[in-house]
XYZ file of C-alpha atoms in Angstrom:
623
model
C -18.993 -322.066 -36.097
C -16.770 -320.415 -38.768
C -13.687 -318.458 -37.955
C -14.472 -314.678 -37.527
C -13.423 -312.450 -40.461
C -10.449 -310.131 -39.884
C -11.472 -306.416 -39.848
C -9.890 -304.080 -42.446
C -8.143 -300.869 -41.439
C -6.772 -297.654 -43.000
C -3.237 -298.743 -43.779
C -0.289 -296.434 -44.574
C -0.591 -297.515 -48.228
C -4.246 -296.431 -48.358
C -3.379 -293.218 -46.521
C -0.812 -292.273 -49.184
C -3.161 -293.188 -52.017
C -6.212 -291.367 -50.658
C -4.763 -288.253 -49.026
C -8.173 -286.550 -48.802
C -9.355 -289.160 -46.238
C -8.740 -288.839 -42.514
C -9.308 -291.123 -39.530
C -11.805 -289.953 -36.933
C -12.867 -290.966 -33.434
C -9.487 -292.637 -32.854
C -10.464 -295.512 -35.157
C -8.351 -296.781 -38.039
C -11.466 -297.859 -39.966
C -13.799 -294.835 -39.464
C -12.938 -292.218 -42.119
C -13.942 -288.632 -43.040
C -13.865 -287.534 -46.685
C -12.288 -284.071 -46.998
C -14.140 -283.368 -50.240
C -17.769 -284.292 -49.596
C -17.505 -284.207 -45.764
C -19.159 -287.652 -45.405
C -18.065 -290.303 -42.906
C -17.968 -294.018 -43.729
C -16.525 -297.299 -42.408
C -14.032 -299.548 -44.245
C -13.792 -302.300 -41.618
C -15.462 -304.862 -43.913
C -14.285 -303.912 -47.417
C -11.120 -301.858 -46.973
C -10.012 -300.377 -50.282
C -13.212 -301.598 -51.929
C -15.298 -299.498 -49.522
C -13.182 -296.450 -50.398
C -13.641 -296.977 -54.141
C -17.377 -297.454 -53.657
C -17.518 -294.130 -51.761
C -15.585 -292.369 -54.525
C -18.173 -293.575 -57.052
C -21.080 -292.180 -55.017
C -23.067 -289.262 -56.491
C -22.379 -286.904 -53.564
C -18.617 -287.447 -53.755
C -18.576 -286.964 -57.528
C -20.498 -283.680 -57.148
C -18.037 -282.485 -54.518
C -15.116 -283.549 -56.685
C -16.548 -281.585 -59.601
C -17.065 -278.479 -57.460
C -13.513 -278.584 -56.129
C -12.026 -279.048 -59.575
C -14.011 -276.182 -61.133
C -13.476 -273.501 -58.468
C -10.722 -271.874 -56.503
C -10.796 -270.426 -53.022
C -11.077 -266.612 -52.937
C -7.696 -266.389 -51.236
C -5.985 -267.697 -54.361
C -6.689 -264.305 -55.955
C -4.983 -262.400 -53.152
C -1.381 -261.414 -53.495
C 0.671 -263.160 -50.841
C 3.731 -260.972 -51.265
C 4.259 -257.224 -51.081
C 2.992 -255.445 -54.226
C 5.578 -254.570 -56.837
C 5.922 -251.146 -58.423
C 4.031 -252.504 -61.431
C 1.201 -253.658 -59.174
C 0.959 -250.160 -57.703
C 0.878 -248.571 -61.170
C -2.036 -250.807 -62.124
C -3.727 -250.063 -58.795
C -3.503 -246.331 -59.557
C -5.214 -246.915 -62.898
C -7.898 -249.067 -61.281
C -8.500 -246.462 -58.592
C -8.680 -243.646 -61.132
C -11.309 -245.504 -63.123
C -13.312 -246.210 -59.986
C -13.208 -242.480 -59.194
C -14.187 -241.674 -62.787
C -17.165 -244.018 -62.461
C -18.394 -242.079 -59.432
C -17.695 -238.668 -60.970
C -19.687 -239.475 -64.104
C -22.541 -241.256 -62.264
C -21.879 -244.510 -64.093
C -22.981 -247.924 -62.889
C -20.515 -250.348 -61.308
C -21.988 -252.970 -63.645
C -20.460 -251.197 -66.644
C -17.016 -252.148 -65.295
C -17.628 -255.829 -66.050
C -17.334 -255.008 -69.742
C -14.812 -252.203 -69.308
C -12.380 -254.328 -67.285
C -12.309 -257.118 -69.876
C -11.953 -254.630 -72.716
C -9.032 -252.907 -70.995
C -7.335 -256.269 -70.440
C -7.711 -257.122 -74.121
C -6.656 -253.729 -75.492
C -4.091 -252.376 -73.022
C -3.171 -254.137 -69.799
C -3.822 -257.870 -69.171
C -3.294 -257.403 -65.422
C -5.967 -254.701 -65.125
C -8.799 -256.033 -62.933
C -11.558 -253.618 -61.936
C -14.948 -255.219 -62.554
C -18.094 -254.261 -60.669
C -17.250 -255.912 -57.329
C -13.732 -254.534 -57.061
C -14.773 -251.097 -58.292
C -17.537 -250.929 -55.694
C -15.231 -252.056 -52.896
C -12.585 -249.485 -53.850
C -15.171 -246.713 -53.563
C -16.924 -247.917 -50.401
C -13.932 -249.276 -48.460
C -10.991 -247.198 -49.693
C -12.015 -243.792 -51.062
C -14.998 -242.976 -48.816
C -13.175 -243.866 -45.542
C -10.159 -241.863 -46.722
C -12.385 -238.839 -47.401
C -13.955 -239.185 -43.952
C -10.488 -239.389 -42.360
C -9.549 -236.111 -44.044
C -12.803 -234.525 -42.855
C -12.227 -235.837 -39.323
C -8.852 -234.093 -39.208
C -10.409 -230.877 -40.503
C -13.111 -231.061 -37.830
C -10.483 -231.709 -35.179
C -8.601 -228.554 -36.157
C -11.712 -226.382 -36.582
C -12.976 -224.031 -33.877
C -16.481 -223.486 -35.282
C -18.711 -225.408 -37.685
C -22.261 -225.278 -38.998
C -24.638 -228.209 -39.486
C -26.852 -228.372 -42.591
C -29.550 -230.945 -43.293
C -32.792 -231.574 -45.139
C -34.955 -234.537 -46.124
C -35.888 -236.004 -49.487
C -37.751 -239.133 -50.518
C -36.437 -241.806 -52.862
C -39.492 -243.974 -53.304
C -40.420 -245.050 -49.787
C -36.965 -244.204 -48.388
C -36.576 -240.862 -46.611
C -32.972 -239.725 -46.935
C -31.243 -237.269 -44.610
C -27.824 -236.015 -45.740
C -25.963 -234.187 -42.962
C -23.392 -231.627 -44.090
C -20.823 -229.610 -42.181
C -19.444 -226.225 -43.154
C -16.166 -224.892 -41.784
C -13.398 -222.484 -42.677
C -9.882 -223.810 -43.211
C -7.349 -220.946 -42.884
C -5.201 -222.365 -45.697
C -7.899 -223.579 -48.102
C -11.037 -221.554 -47.448
C -14.629 -222.592 -46.865
C -15.182 -226.350 -46.854
C -18.647 -227.914 -47.189
C -18.514 -231.688 -46.747
C -20.913 -234.583 -46.289
C -20.592 -235.985 -42.784
C -23.338 -238.598 -42.912
C -26.220 -239.900 -45.018
C -28.901 -242.065 -43.448
C -32.501 -243.060 -43.993
C -34.988 -242.318 -41.228
C -38.521 -243.631 -40.579
C -40.044 -240.149 -40.584
C -39.499 -236.407 -40.535
C -40.561 -235.379 -37.038
C -38.400 -233.046 -34.983
C -37.564 -235.846 -32.521
C -36.332 -238.177 -35.275
C -34.240 -235.438 -36.870
C -32.757 -234.193 -33.600
C -31.769 -237.710 -32.482
C -30.067 -238.288 -35.832
C -28.206 -234.963 -35.712
C -27.068 -235.303 -32.091
C -25.900 -238.895 -32.595
C -23.833 -237.883 -35.629
C -22.405 -234.894 -33.758
C -21.401 -237.045 -30.788
C -19.994 -239.811 -32.995
C -17.648 -237.231 -34.499
C -16.889 -235.454 -31.206
C -17.898 -231.990 -32.458
C -20.568 -231.084 -29.898
C -18.615 -228.059 -28.616
C -17.861 -226.778 -32.118
C -21.378 -226.422 -33.540
C -22.177 -222.723 -34.044
C -25.186 -222.805 -36.365
C -27.967 -224.955 -37.762
C -29.177 -224.494 -41.341
C -32.308 -226.001 -42.853
C -35.453 -225.198 -44.792
C -37.890 -222.664 -43.339
C -40.356 -225.328 -42.210
C -42.277 -225.477 -38.945
C -40.476 -228.730 -38.167
C -37.082 -227.025 -38.420
C -37.734 -223.572 -36.955
C -41.297 -223.463 -35.635
C -42.669 -220.934 -38.123
C -41.871 -217.352 -39.020
C -41.673 -216.123 -35.402
C -39.502 -219.046 -34.188
C -41.275 -219.060 -30.847
C -42.249 -222.716 -30.738
C -40.445 -225.405 -28.763
C -41.344 -228.494 -30.782
C -38.858 -227.894 -33.586
C -35.340 -229.001 -34.481
C -33.670 -225.630 -33.872
C -35.050 -225.205 -30.346
C -34.359 -228.814 -29.362
C -30.827 -228.745 -30.789
C -29.998 -225.698 -28.676
C -31.336 -227.555 -25.643
C -29.342 -230.706 -26.400
C -26.112 -228.775 -26.950
C -26.746 -226.383 -24.076
C -25.966 -223.169 -25.956
C -27.382 -220.558 -28.310
C -26.990 -221.296 -31.998
C -27.436 -219.220 -35.122
C -30.486 -220.488 -37.001
C -30.133 -219.999 -40.753
C -33.181 -220.577 -42.925
C -32.921 -220.879 -46.681
C -32.850 -217.305 -48.002
C -33.214 -218.466 -51.606
C -36.571 -220.020 -50.720
C -37.617 -216.862 -48.876
C -36.925 -214.594 -51.851
C -38.687 -216.983 -54.202
C -41.700 -217.180 -51.899
C -41.754 -213.376 -51.585
C -42.394 -212.853 -55.289
C -44.881 -215.741 -55.302
C -46.846 -214.119 -52.486
C -46.719 -210.688 -54.113
C -47.800 -212.126 -57.474
C -51.012 -213.315 -55.832
C -51.949 -209.627 -55.479
C -52.080 -209.209 -59.259
C -55.451 -209.436 -61.030
C -54.149 -212.373 -63.096
C -52.864 -215.684 -61.718
C -49.541 -215.707 -63.555
C -48.378 -219.059 -62.164
C -51.567 -220.814 -63.187
C -51.361 -219.360 -66.698
C -47.741 -220.487 -67.139
C -48.525 -224.032 -66.006
C -51.662 -224.224 -68.168
C -49.883 -223.049 -71.314
C -46.998 -225.448 -70.740
C -49.237 -228.456 -70.082
C -51.329 -227.606 -73.155
C -48.358 -228.048 -75.489
C -45.630 -230.128 -73.876
C -46.620 -233.610 -75.162
C -48.913 -232.695 -78.068
C -47.062 -232.670 -81.368
C -50.080 -231.526 -83.412
C -50.639 -228.480 -81.197
C -46.954 -227.547 -81.328
C -46.948 -227.757 -85.114
C -50.030 -225.533 -85.266
C -48.331 -223.004 -82.981
C -45.271 -223.046 -85.243
C -47.518 -222.037 -88.144
C -48.857 -219.114 -86.120
C -45.290 -218.093 -85.235
C -44.346 -218.137 -88.887
C -47.413 -216.036 -89.744
C -46.547 -213.301 -87.207
C -42.829 -213.614 -88.058
C -41.659 -214.881 -84.676
C -39.071 -217.616 -84.201
C -40.679 -220.561 -82.417
C -39.121 -221.786 -79.188
C -40.435 -224.453 -76.845
C -42.645 -223.344 -73.954
C -40.817 -223.646 -70.632
C -42.317 -225.314 -67.576
C -42.595 -223.866 -64.098
C -42.567 -225.397 -60.641
C -43.074 -223.754 -57.256
C -40.098 -225.667 -55.894
C -37.729 -224.517 -58.656
C -36.365 -221.175 -57.515
C -35.135 -219.878 -60.851
C -37.804 -221.117 -63.248
C -40.282 -218.198 -63.062
C -38.415 -215.557 -65.052
C -37.378 -217.781 -68.029
C -40.932 -219.164 -68.283
C -42.519 -215.694 -68.377
C -39.859 -214.454 -70.783
C -40.581 -217.282 -73.234
C -44.341 -216.605 -73.159
C -43.726 -212.894 -73.803
C -41.563 -213.684 -76.839
C -44.309 -215.895 -78.256
C -47.201 -213.738 -77.016
C -48.571 -212.550 -80.409
C -48.553 -216.117 -81.763
C -50.006 -217.599 -78.568
C -52.754 -214.980 -78.438
C -53.737 -215.575 -82.052
C -53.644 -219.336 -81.536
C -55.830 -219.511 -78.417
C -58.366 -216.958 -79.639
C -58.762 -218.845 -82.919
C -59.347 -222.258 -81.309
C -62.695 -223.569 -80.100
C -61.580 -226.323 -77.729
C -59.057 -224.721 -75.422
C -59.115 -224.247 -71.626
C -61.487 -221.422 -70.741
C -58.935 -219.864 -68.393
C -56.474 -219.449 -71.291
C -59.109 -218.069 -73.642
C -60.134 -215.587 -70.937
C -56.518 -214.646 -70.271
C -55.659 -213.876 -73.886
C -58.936 -211.993 -74.299
C -57.937 -209.689 -71.439
C -56.399 -206.472 -72.834
C -54.140 -206.257 -69.743
C -52.696 -209.758 -70.113
C -49.479 -208.646 -71.817
C -49.161 -205.727 -69.419
C -49.082 -207.951 -66.329
C -46.765 -210.447 -67.986
C -44.311 -207.634 -68.685
C -44.593 -206.362 -65.137
C -43.999 -209.736 -63.476
C -41.111 -210.385 -65.870
C -39.353 -207.145 -64.930
C -39.791 -207.889 -61.211
C -38.780 -211.534 -61.593
C -35.524 -210.405 -63.202
C -34.618 -208.502 -60.018
C -35.538 -211.374 -57.703
C -33.874 -213.861 -60.055
C -30.485 -212.140 -59.785
C -30.596 -212.040 -55.992
C -31.488 -215.749 -55.839
C -28.573 -216.510 -58.160
C -26.211 -214.622 -55.859
C -27.548 -216.341 -52.746
C -27.301 -219.796 -54.313
C -23.513 -219.521 -54.402
C -21.835 -222.462 -52.696
C -19.613 -220.431 -50.386
C -21.751 -217.358 -49.736
C -21.726 -216.066 -46.155
C -24.758 -215.425 -43.978
C -23.742 -211.763 -43.662
C -23.485 -211.513 -47.458
C -26.998 -212.918 -47.709
C -28.137 -210.249 -45.255
C -26.705 -207.614 -47.602
C -28.465 -209.182 -50.603
C -31.805 -209.151 -48.791
C -31.206 -205.612 -47.561
C -30.509 -204.448 -51.122
C -33.648 -206.155 -52.412
C -35.826 -204.640 -49.670
C -34.382 -201.180 -50.350
C -34.980 -201.656 -54.060
C -38.640 -202.508 -53.457
C -39.058 -199.619 -51.007
C -37.591 -197.105 -53.469
C -39.758 -198.431 -56.283
C -42.832 -197.934 -54.146
C -41.803 -194.451 -52.999
C -41.050 -193.342 -56.561
C -44.110 -195.083 -58.029
C -41.810 -196.948 -60.405
C -43.407 -198.581 -63.427
C -41.205 -200.446 -65.952
C -40.974 -198.695 -69.306
C -42.497 -201.619 -71.226
C -45.459 -201.599 -68.832
C -45.867 -197.821 -68.984
C -45.976 -197.959 -72.785
C -48.772 -200.542 -72.674
C -50.651 -198.500 -70.037
C -50.620 -195.456 -72.310
C -51.976 -197.478 -75.225
C -54.727 -199.058 -73.132
C -55.569 -195.758 -71.441
C -55.840 -194.115 -74.855
C -58.314 -196.825 -75.877
C -60.279 -196.277 -72.677
C -59.596 -199.781 -71.342
C -57.684 -198.948 -68.124
C -56.874 -196.140 -65.724
C -53.221 -195.615 -64.837
C -54.136 -194.931 -61.206
C -55.768 -198.371 -60.906
C -52.691 -200.079 -62.331
C -50.415 -198.079 -60.038
C -52.422 -199.133 -56.975
C -51.905 -202.813 -57.840
C -48.196 -202.272 -58.496
C -47.661 -200.454 -55.187
C -49.452 -203.304 -53.407
C -47.065 -205.740 -55.106
C -44.038 -203.820 -53.814
C -45.471 -203.570 -50.288
C -46.425 -207.248 -50.073
C -43.041 -208.536 -51.224
C -41.173 -206.136 -48.911
C -43.318 -207.139 -45.924
C -42.794 -210.823 -46.644
C -39.025 -210.387 -46.783
C -39.022 -208.395 -43.545
C -41.075 -210.962 -41.631
C -39.000 -213.961 -42.756
C -35.466 -212.520 -42.662
C -35.321 -210.629 -39.362
C -33.023 -213.336 -37.927
C -30.300 -212.229 -40.362
C -30.236 -208.722 -38.851
C -28.050 -209.694 -35.883
C -25.328 -210.645 -38.358
C -25.028 -207.124 -39.788
C -22.114 -206.343 -37.452
C -20.084 -209.053 -39.215
C -19.907 -207.161 -42.500
C -16.381 -205.972 -41.678
C -15.167 -209.576 -42.047
C -16.121 -209.571 -45.755
C -13.116 -207.253 -46.404
C -14.991 -205.207 -48.985
C -13.336 -202.265 -47.248
C -10.539 -201.905 -44.716
C -11.982 -202.877 -41.304
C -11.364 -200.966 -38.081
C -10.894 -202.173 -34.511
C -14.293 -201.018 -33.235
C -15.977 -203.229 -35.858
C -13.838 -206.242 -34.995
C -14.436 -205.621 -31.298
C -18.224 -205.834 -31.792
C -17.841 -209.117 -33.662
C -15.593 -210.501 -30.922
C -18.147 -209.517 -28.273
C -20.937 -211.219 -30.237
C -18.899 -214.412 -30.642
C -17.887 -214.285 -26.984
C -21.566 -214.230 -25.975
C -22.031 -217.377 -28.060
C -19.206 -219.085 -26.162
C -16.622 -219.320 -28.945
C -14.195 -216.585 -27.918
C -12.583 -215.901 -24.559
C -12.969 -212.169 -23.788
C -9.701 -212.282 -21.835
C -7.922 -212.754 -25.177
C -9.046 -209.385 -26.560
C -5.570 -207.870 -26.142
C -3.982 -210.650 -28.192
C -6.785 -210.233 -30.747
C -6.081 -206.501 -30.977
C -2.371 -207.113 -31.569
C -3.088 -209.678 -34.271
C -5.648 -207.393 -35.923
C -3.099 -204.584 -36.070
C -0.731 -206.969 -37.853
C -3.552 -207.871 -40.227
C -3.935 -204.209 -41.185
C -0.306 -204.200 -42.307
C -1.365 -206.608 -45.055
C -4.953 -205.456 -45.685
C -4.309 -202.035 -47.193
C -6.727 -200.043 -49.333
C -4.672 -200.989 -52.397
C -5.057 -204.678 -51.547
C -8.820 -204.225 -51.028
C -9.131 -202.476 -54.410
C -7.173 -205.290 -56.043
C -9.422 -207.946 -54.490
C -12.573 -206.051 -55.418
C -11.389 -205.732 -59.008
C -10.688 -209.478 -59.151
C -14.014 -210.195 -57.375
C -12.094 -212.488 -55.055
C -14.418 -214.345 -52.643
C -14.245 -213.398 -48.971
C -12.833 -216.731 -47.821
C -9.992 -216.558 -50.344
C -9.100 -213.061 -49.154
C -8.570 -214.425 -45.662
C -6.687 -217.429 -47.057
C -4.215 -214.987 -48.621
C -3.769 -213.292 -45.244
C -3.334 -216.464 -43.195
C -0.982 -218.045 -45.721
C 1.151 -214.925 -45.586
C 1.146 -215.039 -41.782
C 2.165 -218.693 -41.847
C 5.028 -217.998 -44.257
C 6.255 -215.197 -41.987
C 5.619 -217.267 -38.838
C 3.223 -214.646 -37.454
C 0.815 -215.845 -34.782
C -2.842 -215.254 -35.682
C -4.799 -217.871 -33.706
C -7.214 -215.367 -32.105
C -7.958 -213.698 -35.423
C -8.590 -217.108 -36.965
C -11.319 -217.852 -34.389
C -13.180 -214.644 -35.286
C -12.935 -215.311 -39.018
C -13.811 -218.989 -38.643
C -17.025 -218.202 -36.816
C -18.261 -215.692 -39.391
C -17.252 -217.744 -42.423
C -18.725 -221.011 -41.165
C -22.235 -219.478 -41.164
C -24.038 -220.474 -44.402
C -26.362 -218.117 -46.223
C -28.777 -220.733 -47.505
C -29.479 -224.445 -47.622
C -28.570 -224.655 -51.309
C -25.641 -226.994 -50.557
C -28.029 -229.637 -49.229
C -30.334 -229.161 -52.217
C -27.364 -229.863 -54.477
C -26.850 -233.184 -52.701
C -30.420 -234.147 -53.607
C -29.710 -233.294 -57.240
C -26.715 -235.645 -57.144
C -28.820 -238.371 -55.493
C -31.334 -238.129 -58.338
C -28.546 -238.568 -60.889
C -26.871 -241.423 -58.989
C -29.856 -243.451 -57.797
C -31.775 -243.917 -61.029
C -34.595 -246.402 -61.500
C -32.181 -248.706 -63.335
C -29.906 -248.974 -60.265
C -32.293 -251.123 -58.253
C -29.540 -252.860 -56.239
C -28.158 -249.634 -54.777
C -28.556 -249.290 -51.017
C -28.181 -246.346 -48.639
C -24.700 -247.325 -47.403
C -23.356 -247.533 -50.966
C -25.115 -244.266 -51.837
C -23.407 -242.642 -48.854
C -19.982 -243.815 -50.065
C -20.705 -242.556 -53.587
C -21.804 -239.124 -52.357
C -18.841 -238.751 -50.005
C -16.401 -239.748 -52.760
C -18.055 -237.496 -55.324
C -18.585 -234.380 -53.200
C -15.907 -234.451 -50.489
C -13.086 -234.769 -53.023
C -12.617 -231.701 -55.201
C -10.487 -233.218 -57.961
C -10.812 -233.859 -61.654
C -10.246 -237.483 -62.657
C -6.758 -236.649 -63.931
C -5.878 -234.797 -60.718
C -7.120 -237.720 -58.657
C -5.000 -240.118 -60.725
C -1.933 -237.979 -59.990
C -2.859 -238.000 -56.289
C -3.142 -241.793 -56.288
C 0.250 -242.267 -57.917
C 1.840 -240.295 -55.070
C -0.198 -241.900 -52.275
C 1.248 -245.319 -51.465
C -1.229 -245.729 -48.585
C -4.234 -245.667 -50.936
C -2.497 -247.812 -53.556
C -1.718 -250.535 -51.028
C -5.337 -250.406 -49.876
C -6.500 -250.918 -53.458
C -4.149 -253.888 -53.923
C -4.902 -255.375 -50.499
C -7.552 -258.007 -49.825
C -8.674 -255.995 -46.774
C -11.083 -253.926 -48.848
C -13.344 -256.957 -49.418
């Protein structure tokens, strides 16, 4: 029998030569490769076995991967950032903010970052991944931190929400409105989530969870949403299976329920227009759809415009969900009416409803009437759509509109352009003025009744008009507001003496001259109170009780237009090209875009002074 062969082992020489190999299992011949993670034995071949392993396909692939890549940590700065690093971080952050402000894609930064490196700053690095992380993990959390502090200091807030679909995703932005004594009314996005449906239970669970997550349960004073059955249970608000009723039950207190007044006014003229002998909405839509994609028809209409010496302008569309589209659409048709009438009456193949309309001698009369009425409604909707309008100011707008309609009916008002057409048609024996007047009076009555039935919940806010500072308030007015707020649980009636003292000090500042000055400047209500509270702070005058009263009134929104604006931003941000966008990123984009009120240059200046944000941008923690 031959002598047994001596076993090879991993000698110190081999260990120095092949530093990526390690002994395992306590054996000096069983090795683990640190590159390809394979184990092998060298007891029979020693160094030869190692070389054979190195030549294997798996090891070569691992070797290639290691040589062509670096660990992510190699890109992180191991030392504290220098002043130059912070300057570059400010530029990177400003461009990330600019990307959000202008609704650009993060993908565009791949090209932009390289171009900036080549043209200006070689150390500038802000491609799509970094840009996205700066927005989602630096700016959005910072904006939420600011909002959290504002909510902590606030006494009263309002909750606003609505739903909108993006494909098969139902999005629910949740906004809060509050009054900051030093800055005015603040409307911020608190949360954006997708929900599986739009039932009252789903919505209420979402709202209550967000409220509790932010510890603001005791501060909610009002709920604002669209005038749907799901939100308020119909016009009478007597149902129990709606968000408003359930939210009051969950929070254990009475809330102010604010429907969207802009929708109500728009729906009022829609309802009243149905009383007219001509379906104006249908005619507008039909005329628009007849021309909007047909070049030949448009060119023919241009010829008719030239013949009757009218400047051609494109027909405007109309949608029931677009509050301000009725008046411009009717106005455009009136300007082109002679050309449109000649065109449709001269054509054989046109919709019968349009041929019938333009054959009607009263067609222009009713267009002029609805245009004159739409102008009145249009202006009130514009006023109500204001971002910072108060609920009590909306009440005044609605009250003015109702009074306007009532006076028109009482005085049998007919617009001059309509009266001129009535005289012509009556002279030709085509109409009777009394018949036209009956229809017009019915229009006024219907719109007034609609407004009354849908806006009665604003009436309890009438006592708050003194807070608008359109005139010098008196104590009896403030006392009524304090009593109202006390019944809602936001003011301690035992503090009425302190409130009286602080109100008397307020009157030292709010003189008739100051009111006249503010009225001349058309200074918003919230900024009037900001002037007062800033002055009190400078003079170290206590005004905490007065602030509670003002906060409550000014936190009440007049409409849900703020939420509708969020949907407009979502449409611009989440385009069909941005298929990789998800709800969490969308939330960060919206919070960054809407919760910060800075221009790009102002935000750049803010970044340069904010070392906390700059270090966050430089840090690896944002990934």
